[in-house]
Amino acid sequence: MRVTYLSNRTLVGSKYAWWSGNARFIELSGKFLGAHIAHASLMMLWAGSMSLFELSHYVKEKPLYEQGFILLPHLSTLAYGTGPGGEISDVYAFFVIAVLHVISSGILSLGGLYHSIFGPEKLEETSFGAIFAFQWQDRFRVTSILGAHLISLGLAALLLFIKASFFGGLYDTSASGGGDVRLIKESCVTLNPFVLGRYLLRAPFGSEGWIISINNLEDLVGGHYWVGLICLTGGLWHIQTRPYSIVVRSFTWSGEAYLAYSLSALSLLGFIAAVFSWYNNTAYPSEFYGPTGPEASQAQSFTFLVRDQKLGVKIASSQGPTALPKYLMRSPTGEIIFGGETMRFWSMQGQWVEPLRTSYGLDIQKIQSDIQTWQERRAAEYMTHAPLGSLNSVGGVATEVNSVNYVSPRSWLTSSHWVLAYFILVGHWWHAGRSRASSLSSERGLSRTYEPLLFMRPID
């Protein structure tokens, strides 16, 4: 196996361009730690300050999704300040959480500044920091760092399980009466690996939906429980063991290779999050994030059905201009579904319409006698807030005539995650190719003779 010598991993010998700022830290583990802590500080600062910004613009009379918020809906989903029907009853918890993030950001920034400017350049040269020191090709230390990260992820997943089951619960959009906060009892949490494993084995297309098709909090919380245990077990395994020879031969062991691996994981998570936030209304309740596209389309059919039924129209037998059923029709598998253009979304699951369904689809008797006023209000609200960036009819939703001019948080989250995930994927391709070329000593690099950075004073 070809080894990259220390001289080739320094700033001068690495052949990185001047704008590759982290190339300065290739052999400086102390400075590398400072950069990571400073990065964590920036993320904390954004989360805290953006939450305060949204809170300062919060209007109680409007739903969160109409105000363009993306952070307060997350806090509301975690059952902070939330009441029945998704109504925000108290914003003090939002303020406390935001301020805690800002304070944490300040503490982390001090650590980042210390390790970037005043602290030791190399942790391995200090008595207390040597335990955290590493070399890029030290497989045992690198896999131990991987194990520490897995343990952190596992603890975070278990924290959600504990929050849902013992400390305040979560907001459940499927709770009776239009959604409410409830504790997910540990005796009810889905811990059967066969039930949870079926999500992983489903196709990602159509109504199958892979893990994005999850539609109840018991499965969601149970999944976090198992992910937490698996991450903890994997973390302890990687800390205690050395990689097998087949693993050593399969991977490239360099700083840039690790960056490429990390970017690939981030890209995958970004694509999953994009689709999750667009289609799923259990982890992303529509009361906070706005309706999904299929949900808004079904809501329009439901709203017009309710209106015309009150006017005396026979909804079970009325036909539209194309001789197809206007209000209700049969799905390809025989269930009774909403008619019209919205029939394409017949498998949509919306908690406001599920009480009207039975095993054979929509129940005509329930539609005629058991529609609640909260269902009518919610459907009318969702119909006019479709997450579709269009000025004409899309998916059965007349977004020009009936809607409000706004951008749905689902559109923000989906678009940003998808675009960022794509660019991160490009970064993975770039760094993976370059790390592979570097391991083969076939890189050409850029001329470092007249590079401005080589003639600058050190930042400290």
Coordinates of N, CA and C in Angstrom, one line a residue, residues 115-319:
H115 N -8.3 27.4 20.5 CA -7.6 26.3 19.8 C -7.1 26.8 18.5
S116 N -7.7 27.8 17.9 CA -7.2 28.3 16.6 C -6.0 29.2 16.7
I117 N -6.0 30.0 17.8 CA -4.9 31.0 18.0 C -4.0 30.8 19.1
F118 N -4.5 30.5 20.3 CA -3.6 30.4 21.4 C -3.2 28.9 21.8
G119 N -4.0 28.0 21.4 CA -3.8 26.6 21.9 C -2.6 26.0 21.1
P120 N -2.3 24.7 21.5 CA -1.2 24.0 20.9 C -1.5 23.7 19.4
E121 N -0.5 23.8 18.6 CA -0.8 23.4 17.2 C -1.0 21.9 17.0
K122 N -0.3 21.1 17.8 CA -0.4 19.7 17.7 C -0.8 19.1 19.0
L123 N -1.9 18.4 19.1 CA -2.4 17.9 20.4 C -1.4 16.8 20.9
E124 N -0.7 16.1 20.0 CA 0.1 15.0 20.4 C 1.4 15.5 21.2
E125 N 1.6 16.8 21.1 CA 2.8 17.4 21.8 C 2.5 17.9 23.2
T126 N 1.2 17.7 23.6 CA 0.8 18.2 25.0 C 0.5 16.9 25.8
S127 N 0.6 17.2 27.1 CA 0.4 16.0 28.1 C -1.1 15.7 28.2
F128 N -2.0 16.7 28.2 CA -3.4 16.5 28.4 C -4.1 16.2 27.1
G129 N -3.6 16.8 26.0 CA -4.3 16.6 24.7 C -3.9 15.4 23.9
A130 N -2.9 14.7 24.4 CA -2.4 13.6 23.6 C -3.4 12.5 23.4
I131 N -4.3 12.4 24.3 CA -5.3 11.3 24.2 C -6.3 11.6 23.0
F132 N -6.4 12.9 22.6 CA -7.2 13.3 21.5 C -6.5 13.4 20.2
A133 N -5.2 13.2 20.2 CA -4.3 13.4 19.0 C -4.6 12.3 18.0
F134 N -4.3 12.5 16.8 CA -4.5 11.5 15.8 C -3.6 11.8 14.6
Q135 N -3.3 10.8 13.8 CA -2.7 11.0 12.5 C -3.6 10.4 11.5
W136 N -3.6 11.0 10.3 CA -4.6 10.6 9.3 C -4.5 9.1 8.9
Q137 N -3.4 8.5 9.0 CA -3.2 7.1 8.6 C -3.2 6.2 9.7
D138 N -3.4 6.7 10.9 CA -3.5 5.8 12.1 C -4.9 5.2 12.1
R139 N -5.1 4.0 11.6 CA -6.4 3.5 11.4 C -7.2 3.3 12.7
F140 N -6.4 2.9 13.8 CA -7.1 2.7 15.1 C -7.6 4.0 15.6
R141 N -6.9 5.1 15.5 CA -7.4 6.4 16.0 C -8.5 6.9 15.2
V142 N -8.4 6.8 13.9 CA -9.4 7.3 13.0 C -10.8 6.6 13.2
T143 N -10.7 5.2 13.3 CA -11.9 4.5 13.5 C -12.5 4.8 15.0
S144 N -11.6 5.1 15.9 CA -12.0 5.5 17.2 C -12.8 6.8 17.2
I145 N -12.3 7.7 16.3 CA -13.1 9.0 16.2 C -14.4 8.7 15.5
L146 N -14.5 7.8 14.6 CA -15.8 7.4 14.0 C -16.7 6.8 15.1
G147 N -16.1 6.0 16.0 CA -16.9 5.5 17.0 C -17.5 6.5 18.0
A148 N -16.7 7.6 18.3 CA -17.1 8.6 19.1 C -18.3 9.4 18.5
H149 N -18.2 9.6 17.1 CA -19.3 10.3 16.4 C -20.6 9.4 16.4
L150 N -20.4 8.1 16.3 CA -21.6 7.2 16.3 C -22.3 7.2 17.7
I151 N -21.5 7.3 18.7 CA -22.0 7.3 20.1 C -22.8 8.6 20.3
S152 N -22.3 9.8 19.7 CA -23.0 11.0 19.8 C -24.3 11.0 19.1
L153 N -24.3 10.4 17.9 CA -25.6 10.2 17.2 C -26.6 9.3 17.9
G154 N -26.0 8.2 18.5 CA -26.9 7.3 19.2 C -27.6 7.9 20.4
L155 N -26.8 8.7 21.1 CA -27.3 9.4 22.3 C -28.4 10.4 21.9
A156 N -28.2 11.1 20.8 CA -29.2 12.1 20.3 C -30.5 11.4 19.9
A157 N -30.4 10.2 19.2 CA -31.6 9.4 18.9 C -32.3 9.0 20.1
L158 N -31.6 8.5 21.1 CA -32.2 8.0 22.3 C -32.8 9.2 23.1
L159 N -32.3 10.4 23.0 CA -32.9 11.5 23.7 C -34.3 11.8 23.1
L160 N -34.4 11.6 21.8 CA -35.8 11.8 21.3 C -36.7 10.8 21.8
F161 N -36.3 9.6 21.9 CA -37.1 8.5 22.5 C -37.5 8.8 23.9
I162 N -36.6 9.3 24.7 CA -36.8 9.7 26.1 C -37.8 10.8 26.2
K163 N -37.6 11.9 25.3 CA -38.4 13.0 25.3 C -39.9 12.6 24.9
A164 N -40.0 11.7 24.0 CA -41.3 11.3 23.5 C -42.1 10.5 24.5
S165 N -41.3 9.7 25.3 CA -42.0 8.7 26.2 C -42.1 9.1 27.6
F166 N -41.2 10.1 28.1 CA -41.2 10.4 29.5 C -41.2 11.9 29.8
F167 N -40.8 12.7 28.9 CA -40.7 14.1 29.2 C -41.5 15.0 28.2
G168 N -42.7 15.1 28.4 CA -43.5 16.0 27.6 C -44.1 15.5 26.3
G169 N -43.6 14.4 25.8 CA -44.2 13.8 24.6 C -43.9 14.6 23.3
L170 N -44.6 14.3 22.3 CA -44.5 14.9 21.0 C -45.8 15.4 20.5
Y171 N -45.8 16.2 19.5 CA -47.1 16.6 18.9 C -47.5 15.5 17.9
D172 N -48.7 15.0 18.1 CA -49.2 13.9 17.2 C -50.3 14.5 16.4
T173 N -50.1 14.6 15.1 CA -51.1 15.1 14.2 C -52.3 14.2 14.0
S174 N -52.1 12.9 14.4 CA -53.2 11.9 14.3 C -54.0 11.8 15.5
A175 N -53.7 12.6 16.6 CA -54.6 12.5 17.8 C -56.0 12.9 17.5
S176 N -56.9 12.4 18.2 CA -58.3 12.7 17.9 C -58.7 14.1 18.1
G177 N -59.5 14.6 17.3 CA -59.9 16.0 17.4 C -59.1 17.0 16.6
G178 N -58.2 16.5 15.8 CA -57.4 17.4 15.0 C -55.9 17.5 15.4
G179 N -55.4 16.6 16.3 CA -54.0 16.7 16.7 C -53.9 17.2 18.1
D180 N -52.9 16.7 18.8 CA -52.6 17.2 20.2 C -51.3 16.6 20.6
V181 N -50.8 17.2 21.7 CA -49.5 16.7 22.3 C -49.9 15.5 23.2
R182 N -49.0 14.4 23.1 CA -49.3 13.3 23.9 C -48.0 12.5 24.1
L183 N -47.9 11.8 25.2 CA -46.8 10.9 25.6 C -46.9 9.7 24.7
I184 N -45.8 9.2 24.1 CA -45.8 8.0 23.4 C -45.4 6.9 24.4
K185 N -46.3 6.2 25.0 CA -46.0 5.3 26.1 C -45.0 4.3 25.6
E186 N -44.0 4.0 26.5 CA -43.0 3.0 26.1 C -43.6 1.6 25.8
S187 N -44.7 1.3 26.4 CA -45.4 0.0 26.2 C -46.0 0.0 24.8
C188 N -46.2 1.1 24.2 CA -46.8 1.2 22.9 C -45.8 1.5 21.7
V189 N -44.6 1.8 22.1 CA -43.6 2.1 21.1 C -43.3 0.8 20.3
T190 N -43.2 1.0 19.0 CA -42.9 -0.2 18.1 C -41.5 -0.6 18.2
L191 N -41.2 -1.7 18.9 CA -39.8 -2.2 19.0 C -39.6 -3.5 18.2
N192 N -40.6 -3.9 17.5 CA -40.5 -5.1 16.7 C -39.6 -4.8 15.5
P193 N -38.4 -5.4 15.4 CA -37.6 -5.1 14.2 C -38.2 -5.5 12.9
F194 N -39.1 -6.5 12.9 CA -39.7 -6.9 11.7 C -40.6 -5.8 11.1
V195 N -41.4 -5.2 12.0 CA -42.3 -4.1 11.6 C -41.5 -2.9 11.1
L196 N -40.5 -2.5 11.8 CA -39.7 -1.4 11.4 C -38.8 -1.7 10.2
G197 N -38.4 -3.0 10.1 CA -37.5 -3.3 8.9 C -38.3 -3.3 7.6
R198 N -39.6 -3.4 7.7 CA -40.4 -3.4 6.4 C -40.3 -2.0 5.8
Y199 N -40.1 -0.9 6.6 CA -40.0 0.4 6.0 C -38.7 0.4 5.1
L200 N -37.6 -0.2 5.5 CA -36.4 -0.2 4.8 C -36.5 -1.0 3.5
L201 N -37.4 -2.0 3.5 CA -37.5 -2.9 2.4 C -38.5 -2.4 1.3
R202 N -39.3 -1.4 1.7 CA -40.2 -0.9 0.7 C -39.6 -0.2 -0.4
A203 N -40.2 -0.2 -1.6 CA -39.7 0.6 -2.7 C -39.9 2.1 -2.4
P204 N -39.0 2.9 -2.9 CA -39.1 4.4 -2.7 C -40.1 5.1 -3.6
F205 N -40.8 4.4 -4.4 CA -41.7 5.0 -5.4 C -43.2 4.8 -5.0
G206 N -44.0 5.6 -5.6 CA -45.5 5.5 -5.4 C -45.9 5.5 -4.0
S207 N -46.9 4.7 -3.7 CA -47.5 4.7 -2.3 C -46.6 3.9 -1.4
E208 N -45.6 3.2 -1.9 CA -44.7 2.4 -1.0 C -43.9 3.4 -0.1
G209 N -43.1 4.3 -0.7 CA -42.5 5.4 0.0 C -41.4 5.1 0.9
W210 N -40.8 3.9 1.0 CA -39.6 3.6 1.8 C -39.9 4.1 3.2
I211 N -38.9 4.6 3.9 CA -39.1 5.1 5.3 C -39.9 6.4 5.3
I212 N -40.1 7.1 4.2 CA -40.8 8.3 4.2 C -42.3 8.0 4.3
S213 N -42.7 6.8 4.2 CA -44.2 6.4 4.3 C -44.6 6.3 5.8
I214 N -43.7 6.5 6.7 CA -44.1 6.3 8.1 C -45.2 7.2 8.5
N215 N -46.3 6.7 9.2 CA -47.5 7.5 9.4 C -48.0 7.4 10.8
N216 N -47.1 7.0 11.8 CA -47.5 7.0 13.2 C -46.3 7.2 14.0
L217 N -46.5 7.9 15.2 CA -45.4 8.2 16.1 C -44.8 7.0 16.8
E218 N -45.6 6.0 17.0 CA -45.1 4.8 17.6 C -43.9 4.1 16.8
D219 N -44.1 4.1 15.5 CA -43.0 3.6 14.6 C -41.9 4.5 14.6
L220 N -42.2 5.8 14.5 CA -41.1 6.8 14.4 C -40.2 6.8 15.7
V221 N -40.8 6.8 16.8 CA -40.1 6.8 18.1 C -39.4 5.4 18.2
G222 N -40.0 4.3 17.9 CA -39.3 3.0 17.9 C -38.1 3.0 17.0
G223 N -38.3 3.6 15.8 CA -37.1 3.6 14.9 C -35.9 4.4 15.6
H224 N -36.2 5.5 16.2 CA -35.1 6.2 16.9 C -34.5 5.4 18.0
Y225 N -35.3 4.6 18.7 CA -34.8 3.7 19.8 C -33.8 2.7 19.2
W226 N -34.2 2.1 18.1 CA -33.3 1.1 17.5 C -32.0 1.8 16.9
V227 N -32.2 2.9 16.2 CA -31.1 3.6 15.7 C -30.1 4.0 16.8
G228 N -30.6 4.5 17.9 CA -29.8 4.8 19.0 C -29.0 3.7 19.5
L229 N -29.6 2.5 19.7 CA -28.9 1.3 20.2 C -27.8 0.8 19.2
I230 N -28.2 0.8 17.9 CA -27.3 0.4 16.9 C -26.1 1.3 16.8
C231 N -26.3 2.6 16.9 CA -25.2 3.6 16.8 C -24.3 3.5 18.0
L232 N -24.9 3.3 19.2 CA -24.1 3.1 20.4 C -23.2 1.8 20.3
T233 N -23.8 0.7 19.9 CA -23.1 -0.5 19.7 C -22.0 -0.4 18.7
G234 N -22.3 0.2 17.6 CA -21.3 0.4 16.5 C -20.2 1.4 17.0
G235 N -20.5 2.4 17.8 CA -19.5 3.3 18.3 C -18.6 2.6 19.3
L236 N -19.1 1.8 20.2 CA -18.2 1.1 21.1 C -17.4 0.1 20.3
W237 N -17.9 -0.6 19.3 CA -17.2 -1.5 18.5 C -16.0 -0.8 17.8
H238 N -16.2 0.3 17.2 CA -15.1 1.0 16.5 C -14.1 1.6 17.4
I239 N -14.5 1.9 18.7 CA -13.5 2.4 19.6 C -12.6 1.3 20.1
Q240 N -13.1 0.1 20.3 CA -12.4 -1.0 20.9 C -11.6 -1.8 19.9
T241 N -11.9 -1.7 18.6 CA -11.3 -2.7 17.6 C -10.5 -1.9 16.6
R242 N -9.7 -2.7 15.9 CA -9.0 -2.2 14.7 C -9.7 -2.7 13.4
P243 N -9.6 -1.9 12.3 CA -10.3 -2.4 11.1 C -9.7 -3.6 10.5
Y244 N -10.5 -4.5 10.0 CA -10.0 -5.7 9.4 C -9.2 -5.4 8.1
S245 N -8.4 -6.3 7.7 CA -7.5 -6.1 6.6 C -8.3 -5.8 5.3
I246 N -9.4 -6.5 5.1 CA -10.2 -6.2 3.9 C -10.8 -4.8 3.9
V247 N -11.1 -4.3 5.1 CA -11.5 -2.9 5.2 C -10.3 -1.9 4.9
V248 N -9.2 -2.3 5.4 CA -8.0 -1.4 5.2 C -7.7 -1.3 3.7
R249 N -7.8 -2.5 3.0 CA -7.6 -2.5 1.5 C -8.7 -1.8 0.7
S250 N -9.9 -1.7 1.3 CA -11.0 -1.2 0.5 C -11.1 0.3 0.5
F251 N -10.5 1.0 1.5 CA -10.6 2.4 1.7 C -9.3 3.1 1.6
T252 N -9.4 4.4 1.3 CA -8.3 5.3 1.2 C -8.2 6.0 2.6
W253 N -7.0 5.9 3.2 CA -6.8 6.4 4.5 C -6.1 7.8 4.5
S254 N -6.8 8.8 4.2 CA -6.2 10.2 4.2 C -7.3 11.2 4.6
G255 N -6.8 12.4 4.9 CA -7.8 13.4 5.4 C -8.8 13.7 4.3
E256 N -8.4 13.8 3.1 CA -9.3 14.2 2.0 C -10.3 13.0 1.7
A257 N -9.8 11.8 1.9 CA -10.7 10.7 1.7 C -11.8 10.7 2.8
Y258 N -11.4 11.0 4.0 CA -12.4 11.1 5.1 C -13.4 12.2 4.8
L259 N -12.9 13.3 4.2 CA -13.8 14.4 3.9 C -14.8 13.9 2.8
A260 N -14.3 13.1 1.8 CA -15.2 12.6 0.7 C -16.2 11.7 1.3
Y261 N -15.8 10.8 2.2 CA -16.8 9.9 2.8 C -17.9 10.6 3.6
S262 N -17.5 11.6 4.3 CA -18.4 12.4 5.1 C -19.4 13.2 4.2
L263 N -18.9 13.7 3.1 CA -19.8 14.5 2.2 C -20.8 13.5 1.5
S264 N -20.4 12.3 1.2 CA -21.3 11.4 0.6 C -22.5 11.1 1.6
A265 N -22.1 10.9 2.9 CA -23.2 10.6 3.9 C -24.1 11.9 4.0
L266 N -23.5 13.1 4.1 CA -24.3 14.3 4.2 C -25.2 14.4 3.0
S267 N -24.7 14.1 1.8 CA -25.5 14.3 0.6 C -26.7 13.3 0.6
L268 N -26.5 12.1 1.0 CA -27.6 11.1 1.1 C -28.6 11.6 2.1
L269 N -28.2 12.1 3.3 CA -29.1 12.5 4.3 C -29.9 13.7 3.8
G270 N -29.2 14.6 3.0 CA -29.9 15.8 2.5 C -31.0 15.4 1.5
F271 N -30.8 14.4 0.6 CA -31.8 14.0 -0.3 C -33.0 13.4 0.4
I272 N -32.7 12.5 1.4 CA -33.7 11.9 2.2 C -34.6 13.0 2.9
A273 N -33.9 14.0 3.5 CA -34.6 15.0 4.3 C -35.5 15.8 3.3
A274 N -35.0 16.1 2.1 CA -35.8 16.8 1.1 C -37.1 16.2 0.8
V275 N -37.0 14.9 0.5 CA -38.3 14.1 0.2 C -39.1 13.9 1.4
F276 N -38.5 13.7 2.6 CA -39.3 13.5 3.8 C -40.1 14.8 4.1
S277 N -39.5 16.0 4.0 CA -40.2 17.2 4.4 C -41.2 17.5 3.3
W278 N -41.2 17.0 2.1 CA -42.1 17.3 1.1 C -43.4 16.4 1.2
Y279 N -43.2 15.2 1.5 CA -44.3 14.2 1.5 C -44.9 13.8 2.9
N280 N -44.0 13.8 3.9 CA -44.4 13.2 5.2 C -45.1 14.3 6.0
N281 N -46.3 13.9 6.5 CA -47.0 14.8 7.4 C -47.2 14.3 8.8
T282 N -46.4 13.3 9.2 CA -46.3 12.8 10.6 C -45.1 13.4 11.3
A283 N -43.9 13.3 10.7 CA -42.8 13.9 11.3 C -42.8 15.4 11.1
Y284 N -43.4 15.8 10.0 CA -43.6 17.2 9.6 C -45.1 17.5 9.6
P285 N -45.7 17.8 10.8 CA -47.2 18.0 10.8 C -47.6 19.1 10.0
S286 N -48.7 18.9 9.2 CA -49.2 20.0 8.3 C -49.7 21.2 9.1
E287 N -50.0 21.0 10.4 CA -50.4 22.2 11.2 C -49.3 23.2 11.3
F288 N -48.1 22.8 11.2 CA -46.9 23.7 11.4 C -46.2 24.0 10.1
Y289 N -46.1 23.0 9.2 CA -45.4 23.1 8.0 C -46.2 23.4 6.8
G290 N -47.5 23.4 6.9 CA -48.4 23.5 5.8 C -48.7 22.2 5.2
P291 N -49.7 22.1 4.3 CA -50.1 20.8 3.7 C -49.1 20.4 2.7
T292 N -49.0 19.1 2.5 CA -48.3 18.6 1.3 C -49.0 18.9 0.0
G293 N -48.4 18.7 -1.1 CA -49.0 18.9 -2.4 C -50.3 18.0 -2.6
P294 N -50.1 16.7 -2.4 CA -51.3 15.8 -2.5 C -52.4 16.2 -1.5
E295 N -52.0 16.6 -0.3 CA -52.9 16.9 0.8 C -53.7 18.2 0.4
A296 N -53.1 19.2 -0.2 CA -53.8 20.4 -0.6 C -54.8 20.1 -1.7
S297 N -54.3 19.2 -2.6 CA -55.2 18.8 -3.7 C -56.5 18.1 -3.3
Q298 N -56.3 17.1 -2.3 CA -57.4 16.4 -1.8 C -58.3 17.3 -1.0
A299 N -57.7 18.3 -0.3 CA -58.5 19.2 0.5 C -59.4 20.1 -0.3
Q300 N -58.9 20.4 -1.6 CA -59.8 21.2 -2.4 C -61.1 20.4 -2.8
S301 N -60.8 19.1 -3.2 CA -62.0 18.3 -3.5 C -62.9 18.1 -2.4
F302 N -62.4 17.9 -1.2 CA -63.2 17.8 0.0 C -64.0 19.0 0.3
T303 N -63.3 20.2 0.2 CA -64.0 21.5 0.5 C -65.2 21.7 -0.5
F304 N -65.0 21.4 -1.8 CA -66.1 21.6 -2.7 C -67.2 20.5 -2.5
L305 N -66.8 19.3 -2.1 CA -67.8 18.3 -1.9 C -68.7 18.7 -0.7
V306 N -68.1 19.2 0.4 CA -68.8 19.7 1.5 C -69.8 20.8 1.2
R307 N -69.3 21.7 0.4 CA -70.1 22.9 0.0 C -71.3 22.4 -0.8
D308 N -71.0 21.6 -1.9 CA -72.1 21.2 -2.8 C -73.1 20.3 -2.1
Q309 N -72.6 19.5 -1.1 CA -73.5 18.6 -0.4 C -74.5 19.4 0.4
K310 N -74.0 20.5 1.0 CA -74.9 21.4 1.8 C -76.0 22.0 0.9
L311 N -75.6 22.2 -0.4 CA -76.5 22.8 -1.4 C -77.5 21.8 -1.9
G312 N -77.4 20.5 -1.5 CA -78.3 19.5 -1.9 C -77.9 18.6 -3.0
V313 N -76.7 18.7 -3.5 CA -76.2 17.9 -4.6 C -76.0 16.4 -4.1
K314 N -76.3 15.5 -4.9 CA -76.1 14.1 -4.6 C -74.7 13.7 -5.0
I315 N -73.8 13.7 -4.0 CA -72.4 13.6 -4.2 C -72.0 12.2 -4.7
A316 N -72.8 11.2 -4.3 CA -72.4 9.8 -4.6 C -72.6 9.5 -6.1
S317 N -73.5 10.2 -6.8 CA -73.8 9.9 -8.2 C -73.6 11.0 -9.2
S318 N -73.1 12.1 -8.7 CA -72.9 13.3 -9.7 C -71.7 13.0 -10.6
Q319 N -71.9 13.4 -11.8 CA -70.9 13.3 -12.8 C -70.3 14.6 -13.3

